[in-house]
Amino acid sequence: QIPLHSQYLFNSFLLNPAICGTTEENRFFINGRYHMWAWKDGNSYNNQYAISQGRPGHNVSPFTGTISYYKAFHDRMSYGFNFIYDEINPITTINFEPTFAHRSKLSNNLYLSLGLSVPIYHTSFNNGQVDPLDMSDEILNYDLGLVDEIETGISPSANFGLYLFNNRFDFSFSVKNIWQSEIPIPTVFQGDAMADTALNKNIRHYFLHSSYDLQFDWASSWAIVPSILLKTTELTKTQVDLNLKLIYM
């Protein structure tokens, strides 16, 4: 449900609200990514979907765009936001996350930041972008028999994170969608009638991330930053990302 942010290496604020305000300067990020841009021809899923929409050869791959900003307004407090647009046909999600964070100094070179954000999701499902195998499928015809109907729903939730860091090391843990709010787009049926309470939910996500800045020497402008990210939900298996970033300053 939460967009896969491969750009978190450059904007880790997307994963953890506690990272808000942990740099000396204010930060503003703009990211955008087509997930399967290279597979727009041939027998790829992207091209087959484009053909089904009457747009052969066009790029209709999933797209994720983000805008992030944070600013310190006190020596220990900061605020910011994430704006996330995620389109995976036929589902589009727009998410706005206002964020607040508080940081404390634990020792001369070690800090702890705690962050909270309150995301508001606007989710839409376009039945007209579905290529059904069975046109009589009741999930496509439950309301007035309109296959091209666009269903929408708004749902709030809550995210929490902690971030332990110094100038070389960081450890991050966050939980997104603590409050597993319902998305008011019905999907389950009871006989011939749709159940009013049969709704989708925002599933709780867990992220654990850590990295270490290995400088060649203090006088050098080169550094290597290995990192690890573990991510999971209560419904899926744990996934692991291993990364290595080379920095020249």
PDB file of C-alpha atoms in Angstrom:
ATOM      1  CA  GLN A   1       0.000   0.000   0.000  1.00  0.00           C
ATOM      2  CA  ILE A   2       2.760   2.476   0.874  1.00  0.00           C
ATOM      3  CA  PRO A   3       4.754   3.407  -2.257  1.00  0.00           C
ATOM      4  CA  LEU A   4       8.139   1.747  -2.590  1.00  0.00           C
ATOM      5  CA  HIS A   5      10.569   4.670  -2.197  1.00  0.00           C
ATOM      6  CA  SER A   6      13.809   3.637  -3.883  1.00  0.00           C
ATOM      7  CA  GLN A   7      14.904   7.264  -3.413  1.00  0.00           C
ATOM      8  CA  TYR A   8      14.959   6.959   0.387  1.00  0.00           C
ATOM      9  CA  LEU A   9      18.775   6.925   0.160  1.00  0.00           C
ATOM     10  CA  PHE A  10      18.522  10.613  -0.705  1.00  0.00           C
ATOM     11  CA  ASN A  11      15.355  11.450   1.250  1.00  0.00           C
ATOM     12  CA  SER A  12      15.012   9.172   4.275  1.00  0.00           C
ATOM     13  CA  PHE A  13      12.370  11.547   5.687  1.00  0.00           C
ATOM     14  CA  LEU A  14       9.921   9.559   3.514  1.00  0.00           C
ATOM     15  CA  LEU A  15      10.450   6.519   5.758  1.00  0.00           C
ATOM     16  CA  ASN A  16      10.613   8.108   9.206  1.00  0.00           C
ATOM     17  CA  PRO A  17       8.950  11.290  10.553  1.00  0.00           C
ATOM     18  CA  ALA A  18      11.651  11.535  13.256  1.00  0.00           C
ATOM     19  CA  ILE A  19      14.205  12.542  10.610  1.00  0.00           C
ATOM     20  CA  CYS A  20      12.389  15.868  10.317  1.00  0.00           C
ATOM     21  CA  GLY A  21      14.767  18.677  11.342  1.00  0.00           C
ATOM     22  CA  THR A  22      17.830  16.530  12.094  1.00  0.00           C
ATOM     23  CA  THR A  23      20.105  18.453   9.714  1.00  0.00           C
ATOM     24  CA  GLU A  24      21.631  21.865  10.324  1.00  0.00           C
ATOM     25  CA  GLU A  25      19.853  23.328   7.303  1.00  0.00           C
ATOM     26  CA  ASN A  26      16.249  23.225   6.137  1.00  0.00           C
ATOM     27  CA  ARG A  27      15.596  20.592   3.482  1.00  0.00           C
ATOM     28  CA  PHE A  28      13.385  20.564   0.381  1.00  0.00           C
ATOM     29  CA  PHE A  29      13.124  17.502  -1.877  1.00  0.00           C
ATOM     30  CA  ILE A  30      11.346  16.704  -5.146  1.00  0.00           C
ATOM     31  CA  ASN A  31      11.453  13.118  -6.411  1.00  0.00           C
ATOM     32  CA  GLY A  32       9.688  11.342  -9.257  1.00  0.00           C
ATOM     33  CA  ARG A  33       9.943   7.882 -10.704  1.00  0.00           C
ATOM     34  CA  TYR A  34       8.315   5.690 -13.343  1.00  0.00           C
ATOM     35  CA  HIS A  35       8.684   2.157 -12.009  1.00  0.00           C
ATOM     36  CA  MET A  36       8.701   0.278 -15.321  1.00  0.00           C
ATOM     37  CA  TRP A  37       9.611   2.926 -17.921  1.00  0.00           C
ATOM     38  CA  ALA A  38      12.045   0.601 -19.714  1.00  0.00           C
ATOM     39  CA  TRP A  39       9.353  -2.045 -20.300  1.00  0.00           C
ATOM     40  CA  LYS A  40       7.017  -0.064 -22.563  1.00  0.00           C
ATOM     41  CA  ASP A  41       7.347  -2.309 -25.615  1.00  0.00           C
ATOM     42  CA  GLY A  42       6.908  -5.961 -26.569  1.00  0.00           C
ATOM     43  CA  ASN A  43       5.133  -8.393 -24.273  1.00  0.00           C
ATOM     44  CA  SER A  44       5.841  -6.532 -21.053  1.00  0.00           C
ATOM     45  CA  TYR A  45       3.084  -6.068 -18.485  1.00  0.00           C
ATOM     46  CA  ASN A  46       3.300  -2.313 -19.078  1.00  0.00           C
ATOM     47  CA  ASN A  47       2.736  -2.619 -22.835  1.00  0.00           C
ATOM     48  CA  GLN A  48      -0.003  -5.227 -22.483  1.00  0.00           C
ATOM     49  CA  TYR A  49      -1.842  -2.885 -20.143  1.00  0.00           C
ATOM     50  CA  ALA A  50      -1.315   0.009 -22.580  1.00  0.00           C
ATOM     51  CA  ILE A  51      -2.821  -2.096 -25.381  1.00  0.00           C
ATOM     52  CA  SER A  52      -5.824  -2.918 -23.191  1.00  0.00           C
ATOM     53  CA  GLN A  53      -6.335   0.838 -22.715  1.00  0.00           C
ATOM     54  CA  GLY A  54      -6.087   1.517 -26.454  1.00  0.00           C
ATOM     55  CA  ARG A  55      -2.654   3.167 -26.037  1.00  0.00           C
ATOM     56  CA  PRO A  56      -0.091   0.684 -27.480  1.00  0.00           C
ATOM     57  CA  GLY A  57       3.507   1.849 -27.157  1.00  0.00           C
ATOM     58  CA  HIS A  58       2.663   4.481 -24.534  1.00  0.00           C
ATOM     59  CA  ASN A  59       4.140   4.542 -21.065  1.00  0.00           C
ATOM     60  CA  VAL A  60       1.427   3.720 -18.537  1.00  0.00           C
ATOM     61  CA  SER A  61       3.800   2.312 -15.938  1.00  0.00           C
ATOM     62  CA  PRO A  62       3.256   3.053 -12.230  1.00  0.00           C
ATOM     63  CA  PHE A  63       4.461   6.492 -11.163  1.00  0.00           C
ATOM     64  CA  THR A  64       5.399   7.863  -7.745  1.00  0.00           C
ATOM     65  CA  GLY A  65       6.109  11.547  -7.118  1.00  0.00           C
ATOM     66  CA  THR A  66       7.006  13.167  -3.801  1.00  0.00           C
ATOM     67  CA  ILE A  67       7.591  16.647  -2.391  1.00  0.00           C
ATOM     68  CA  SER A  68       9.137  16.937   1.076  1.00  0.00           C
ATOM     69  CA  TYR A  69      10.101  19.878   3.277  1.00  0.00           C
ATOM     70  CA  TYR A  70      11.168  20.350   6.882  1.00  0.00           C
ATOM     71  CA  LYS A  71      12.349  23.259   9.015  1.00  0.00           C
ATOM     72  CA  ALA A  72      13.530  23.695  12.594  1.00  0.00           C
ATOM     73  CA  PHE A  73      11.640  26.357  14.559  1.00  0.00           C
ATOM     74  CA  HIS A  74      13.380  25.705  17.896  1.00  0.00           C
ATOM     75  CA  ASP A  75      16.721  24.228  18.943  1.00  0.00           C
ATOM     76  CA  ARG A  76      14.881  20.971  19.718  1.00  0.00           C
ATOM     77  CA  MET A  77      11.709  21.057  17.597  1.00  0.00           C
ATOM     78  CA  SER A  78      10.890  21.020  13.900  1.00  0.00           C
ATOM     79  CA  TYR A  79       7.991  20.670  11.521  1.00  0.00           C
ATOM     80  CA  GLY A  80       7.565  19.577   7.916  1.00  0.00           C
ATOM     81  CA  PHE A  81       5.459  17.629   5.473  1.00  0.00           C
ATOM     82  CA  ASN A  82       5.498  14.948   2.790  1.00  0.00           C
ATOM     83  CA  PHE A  83       3.223  15.129  -0.239  1.00  0.00           C
ATOM     84  CA  ILE A  84       3.067  11.803  -2.100  1.00  0.00           C
ATOM     85  CA  TYR A  85       1.316  11.027  -5.377  1.00  0.00           C
ATOM     86  CA  ASP A  86       1.239   7.333  -6.284  1.00  0.00           C
ATOM     87  CA  GLU A  87      -0.446   5.922  -9.392  1.00  0.00           C
ATOM     88  CA  ILE A  88      -0.612   2.182  -9.988  1.00  0.00           C
ATOM     89  CA  ASN A  89      -3.371   1.767 -12.531  1.00  0.00           C
ATOM     90  CA  PRO A  90      -6.236   1.615 -11.758  1.00  0.00           C
ATOM     91  CA  ILE A  91      -5.478   2.846  -8.190  1.00  0.00           C
ATOM     92  CA  THR A  92      -4.328   6.389  -7.432  1.00  0.00           C
ATOM     93  CA  THR A  93      -3.366   7.542  -3.944  1.00  0.00           C
ATOM     94  CA  ILE A  94      -2.626  11.118  -2.855  1.00  0.00           C
ATOM     95  CA  ASN A  95      -1.135  11.444   0.609  1.00  0.00           C
ATOM     96  CA  PHE A  96      -0.372  14.576   2.642  1.00  0.00           C
ATOM     97  CA  GLU A  97       1.641  14.067   5.864  1.00  0.00           C
ATOM     98  CA  PRO A  98       2.109  17.033   8.239  1.00  0.00           C
ATOM     99  CA  THR A  99       4.928  16.166  10.646  1.00  0.00           C
ATOM    100  CA  PHE A 100       6.292  17.257  14.019  1.00  0.00           C
ATOM    101  CA  ALA A 101       9.554  16.084  15.619  1.00  0.00           C
ATOM    102  CA  HIS A 102      11.436  16.662  18.886  1.00  0.00           C
ATOM    103  CA  ARG A 103      15.121  15.856  19.354  1.00  0.00           C
ATOM    104  CA  SER A 104      17.224  15.479  22.507  1.00  0.00           C
ATOM    105  CA  LYS A 105      20.964  15.415  23.079  1.00  0.00           C
ATOM    106  CA  LEU A 106      21.996  12.178  24.799  1.00  0.00           C
ATOM    107  CA  SER A 107      25.746  12.829  24.913  1.00  0.00           C
ATOM    108  CA  ASN A 108      28.360  15.069  23.330  1.00  0.00           C
ATOM    109  CA  ASN A 109      27.871  13.476  19.918  1.00  0.00           C
ATOM    110  CA  LEU A 110      24.675  11.439  20.107  1.00  0.00           C
ATOM    111  CA  TYR A 111      21.104  12.617  19.519  1.00  0.00           C
ATOM    112  CA  LEU A 112      17.648  11.062  19.684  1.00  0.00           C
ATOM    113  CA  SER A 113      14.737  12.370  17.651  1.00  0.00           C
ATOM    114  CA  LEU A 114      11.091  11.340  18.019  1.00  0.00           C
ATOM    115  CA  GLY A 115       8.614  12.155  15.267  1.00  0.00           C
ATOM    116  CA  LEU A 116       4.893  11.952  14.622  1.00  0.00           C
ATOM    117  CA  SER A 117       2.972  12.544  11.410  1.00  0.00           C
ATOM    118  CA  VAL A 118      -0.729  12.411  10.587  1.00  0.00           C
ATOM    119  CA  PRO A 119      -1.174  11.286   6.974  1.00  0.00           C
ATOM    120  CA  ILE A 120      -4.418  11.892   5.123  1.00  0.00           C
ATOM    121  CA  TYR A 121      -4.976   9.527   2.198  1.00  0.00           C
ATOM    122  CA  HIS A 122      -7.207  10.195  -0.789  1.00  0.00           C
ATOM    123  CA  THR A 123      -7.625   6.915  -2.683  1.00  0.00           C
ATOM    124  CA  SER A 124      -9.435   6.378  -5.979  1.00  0.00           C
ATOM    125  CA  PHE A 125     -10.188   3.225  -7.955  1.00  0.00           C
ATOM    126  CA  ASN A 126     -11.127   3.514 -11.632  1.00  0.00           C
ATOM    127  CA  ASN A 127     -13.124   0.498 -12.813  1.00  0.00           C
ATOM    128  CA  GLY A 128     -12.742   1.759 -16.376  1.00  0.00           C
ATOM    129  CA  GLN A 129      -9.018   0.998 -16.257  1.00  0.00           C
ATOM    130  CA  VAL A 130      -9.626  -2.662 -15.453  1.00  0.00           C
ATOM    131  CA  ASP A 131      -9.563  -5.237 -18.245  1.00  0.00           C
ATOM    132  CA  PRO A 132     -11.870  -7.890 -16.729  1.00  0.00           C
ATOM    133  CA  LEU A 133     -11.917 -11.531 -17.756  1.00  0.00           C
ATOM    134  CA  ASP A 134     -15.579 -11.731 -16.744  1.00  0.00           C
ATOM    135  CA  MET A 135     -17.752  -8.698 -17.485  1.00  0.00           C
ATOM    136  CA  SER A 136     -20.419 -10.069 -15.130  1.00  0.00           C
ATOM    137  CA  ASP A 137     -18.036  -9.922 -12.163  1.00  0.00           C
ATOM    138  CA  GLU A 138     -20.089  -8.308  -9.385  1.00  0.00           C
ATOM    139  CA  ILE A 139     -17.158  -6.276  -8.105  1.00  0.00           C
ATOM    140  CA  LEU A 140     -17.405  -4.262 -11.344  1.00  0.00           C
ATOM    141  CA  ASN A 141     -21.168  -3.883 -11.295  1.00  0.00           C
ATOM    142  CA  TYR A 142     -22.251  -3.412  -7.712  1.00  0.00           C
ATOM    143  CA  ASP A 143     -23.323   0.211  -8.158  1.00  0.00           C
ATOM    144  CA  LEU A 144     -25.794   1.111 -10.921  1.00  0.00           C
ATOM    145  CA  GLY A 145     -24.077  -1.378 -13.231  1.00  0.00           C
ATOM    146  CA  LEU A 146     -21.465   1.189 -14.276  1.00  0.00           C
ATOM    147  CA  VAL A 147     -18.141  -0.368 -15.227  1.00  0.00           C
ATOM    148  CA  ASP A 148     -16.465   3.013 -15.768  1.00  0.00           C
ATOM    149  CA  GLU A 149     -17.233   4.272 -12.291  1.00  0.00           C
ATOM    150  CA  ILE A 150     -14.480   5.916 -10.228  1.00  0.00           C
ATOM    151  CA  GLU A 151     -14.692   5.144  -6.517  1.00  0.00           C
ATOM    152  CA  THR A 152     -12.991   7.461  -4.022  1.00  0.00           C
ATOM    153  CA  GLY A 153     -12.369   7.485  -0.299  1.00  0.00           C
ATOM    154  CA  ILE A 154     -10.530   9.606   2.296  1.00  0.00           C
ATOM    155  CA  SER A 155      -8.870   8.055   5.348  1.00  0.00           C
ATOM    156  CA  PRO A 156      -6.562   9.474   8.060  1.00  0.00           C
ATOM    157  CA  SER A 157      -3.904   7.527   9.935  1.00  0.00           C
ATOM    158  CA  ALA A 158      -0.800   8.082  12.101  1.00  0.00           C
ATOM    159  CA  ASN A 159       2.947   7.439  11.751  1.00  0.00           C
ATOM    160  CA  PHE A 160       5.593   7.306  14.490  1.00  0.00           C
ATOM    161  CA  GLY A 161       9.373   7.078  14.362  1.00  0.00           C
ATOM    162  CA  LEU A 162      12.550   7.314  16.402  1.00  0.00           C
ATOM    163  CA  TYR A 163      15.947   8.261  15.026  1.00  0.00           C
ATOM    164  CA  LEU A 164      19.265   7.804  16.867  1.00  0.00           C
ATOM    165  CA  PHE A 165      22.197   9.524  15.170  1.00  0.00           C
ATOM    166  CA  ASN A 166      25.559  11.262  15.304  1.00  0.00           C
ATOM    167  CA  ASN A 167      27.804  12.621  12.561  1.00  0.00           C
ATOM    168  CA  ARG A 168      28.820   9.123  11.362  1.00  0.00           C
ATOM    169  CA  PHE A 169      26.103   6.652  12.378  1.00  0.00           C
ATOM    170  CA  ASP A 170      22.318   6.498  12.339  1.00  0.00           C
ATOM    171  CA  PHE A 171      19.645   4.031  13.459  1.00  0.00           C
ATOM    172  CA  SER A 172      16.032   4.498  12.417  1.00  0.00           C
ATOM    173  CA  PHE A 173      12.812   2.715  13.382  1.00  0.00           C
ATOM    174  CA  SER A 174       9.366   3.762  12.236  1.00  0.00           C
ATOM    175  CA  VAL A 175       5.805   2.473  12.090  1.00  0.00           C
ATOM    176  CA  LYS A 176       3.417   3.757   9.432  1.00  0.00           C
ATOM    177  CA  ASN A 177      -0.357   3.466   9.627  1.00  0.00           C
ATOM    178  CA  ILE A 178      -0.364   2.771  13.370  1.00  0.00           C
ATOM    179  CA  TRP A 179      -4.068   3.395  13.260  1.00  0.00           C
ATOM    180  CA  GLN A 180      -5.164   0.971  10.534  1.00  0.00           C
ATOM    181  CA  SER A 181      -7.954   3.181   9.278  1.00  0.00           C
ATOM    182  CA  GLU A 182     -10.540   1.959   6.815  1.00  0.00           C
ATOM    183  CA  ILE A 183     -10.504   3.039   3.181  1.00  0.00           C
ATOM    184  CA  PRO A 184     -14.186   3.536   2.281  1.00  0.00           C
ATOM    185  CA  ILE A 185     -13.980   1.677  -1.043  1.00  0.00           C
ATOM    186  CA  PRO A 186     -16.042  -1.533  -0.666  1.00  0.00           C
ATOM    187  CA  THR A 187     -14.698  -4.779  -2.094  1.00  0.00           C
ATOM    188  CA  VAL A 188     -16.427  -7.682  -0.311  1.00  0.00           C
ATOM    189  CA  PHE A 189     -19.916  -9.016  -0.877  1.00  0.00           C
ATOM    190  CA  GLN A 190     -22.324 -11.052   1.183  1.00  0.00           C
ATOM    191  CA  GLY A 191     -24.561 -12.955  -1.224  1.00  0.00           C
ATOM    192  CA  ASP A 192     -26.172 -10.434  -3.564  1.00  0.00           C
ATOM    193  CA  ALA A 193     -25.723  -7.500  -1.205  1.00  0.00           C
ATOM    194  CA  MET A 194     -22.571  -5.599  -0.407  1.00  0.00           C
ATOM    195  CA  ALA A 195     -21.567  -5.554   3.251  1.00  0.00           C
ATOM    196  CA  ASP A 196     -21.386  -1.993   4.574  1.00  0.00           C
ATOM    197  CA  THR A 197     -18.459  -2.859   6.830  1.00  0.00           C
ATOM    198  CA  ALA A 198     -16.492  -4.759   4.176  1.00  0.00           C
ATOM    199  CA  LEU A 199     -13.831  -2.104   3.574  1.00  0.00           C
ATOM    200  CA  ASN A 200     -10.170  -1.993   2.676  1.00  0.00           C
ATOM    201  CA  LYS A 201      -7.729  -0.913   5.375  1.00  0.00           C
ATOM    202  CA  ASN A 202      -4.441   0.963   5.563  1.00  0.00           C
ATOM    203  CA  ILE A 203      -2.098  -1.808   6.679  1.00  0.00           C
ATOM    204  CA  ARG A 204       0.547  -1.153   9.340  1.00  0.00           C
ATOM    205  CA  HIS A 205       4.117  -1.015   7.955  1.00  0.00           C
ATOM    206  CA  TYR A 206       7.410  -1.348   9.883  1.00  0.00           C
ATOM    207  CA  PHE A 207      10.774   0.072   8.768  1.00  0.00           C
ATOM    208  CA  LEU A 208      14.196  -0.525  10.360  1.00  0.00           C
ATOM    209  CA  HIS A 209      17.160   1.296   8.813  1.00  0.00           C
ATOM    210  CA  SER A 210      20.783   1.887   9.730  1.00  0.00           C
ATOM    211  CA  SER A 211      23.864   3.296   7.998  1.00  0.00           C
ATOM    212  CA  TYR A 212      27.475   4.203   8.769  1.00  0.00           C
ATOM    213  CA  ASP A 213      29.655   6.841   7.129  1.00  0.00           C
ATOM    214  CA  LEU A 214      33.073   5.298   6.373  1.00  0.00           C
ATOM    215  CA  GLN A 215      35.378   8.161   5.455  1.00  0.00           C
ATOM    216  CA  PHE A 216      38.714   7.271   3.886  1.00  0.00           C
ATOM    217  CA  ASP A 217      40.314   9.798   6.238  1.00  0.00           C
ATOM    218  CA  TRP A 218      39.199  13.020   7.859  1.00  0.00           C
ATOM    219  CA  ALA A 219      41.082  15.098   5.297  1.00  0.00           C
ATOM    220  CA  SER A 220      39.577  13.205   2.356  1.00  0.00           C
ATOM    221  CA  SER A 221      36.534  14.280   0.355  1.00  0.00           C
ATOM    222  CA  TRP A 222      35.541  10.657  -0.306  1.00  0.00           C
ATOM    223  CA  ALA A 223      33.291   8.470   1.823  1.00  0.00           C
ATOM    224  CA  ILE A 224      31.459   5.161   1.518  1.00  0.00           C
ATOM    225  CA  VAL A 225      28.106   4.706   3.276  1.00  0.00           C
ATOM    226  CA  PRO A 226      26.811   1.120   3.594  1.00  0.00           C
ATOM    227  CA  SER A 227      23.207   0.809   4.774  1.00  0.00           C
ATOM    228  CA  ILE A 228      20.510  -1.754   5.444  1.00  0.00           C
ATOM    229  CA  LEU A 229      16.727  -1.437   5.394  1.00  0.00           C
ATOM    230  CA  LEU A 230      14.294  -4.038   6.747  1.00  0.00           C
ATOM    231  CA  LYS A 231      10.632  -3.535   5.916  1.00  0.00           C
ATOM    232  CA  THR A 232       7.615  -5.654   6.713  1.00  0.00           C
ATOM    233  CA  THR A 233       3.902  -5.697   7.424  1.00  0.00           C
ATOM    234  CA  GLU A 234       1.736  -8.002   9.498  1.00  0.00           C
ATOM    235  CA  LEU A 235       0.571  -9.680   6.274  1.00  0.00           C
ATOM    236  CA  THR A 236       3.803 -10.045   4.293  1.00  0.00           C
ATOM    237  CA  LYS A 237       7.294 -11.442   4.702  1.00  0.00           C
ATOM    238  CA  THR A 238      10.202  -9.211   5.673  1.00  0.00           C
ATOM    239  CA  GLN A 239      12.110  -7.610   2.808  1.00  0.00           C
ATOM    240  CA  VAL A 240      15.748  -6.529   3.025  1.00  0.00           C
ATOM    241  CA  ASP A 241      17.524  -3.770   1.070  1.00  0.00           C
ATOM    242  CA  LEU A 242      21.336  -3.622   1.141  1.00  0.00           C
ATOM    243  CA  ASN A 243      22.902  -0.475  -0.302  1.00  0.00           C
ATOM    244  CA  LEU A 244      26.296   1.096  -0.776  1.00  0.00           C
ATOM    245  CA  LYS A 245      26.576   4.819  -1.460  1.00  0.00           C
ATOM    246  CA  LEU A 246      29.758   6.575  -2.631  1.00  0.00           C
ATOM    247  CA  ILE A 247      30.015  10.251  -1.653  1.00  0.00           C
ATOM    248  CA  TYR A 248      32.407  12.917  -2.916  1.00  0.00           C
ATOM    249  CA  MET A 249      32.321  16.306  -1.222  1.00  0.00           C
TER     250      MET A 249
END
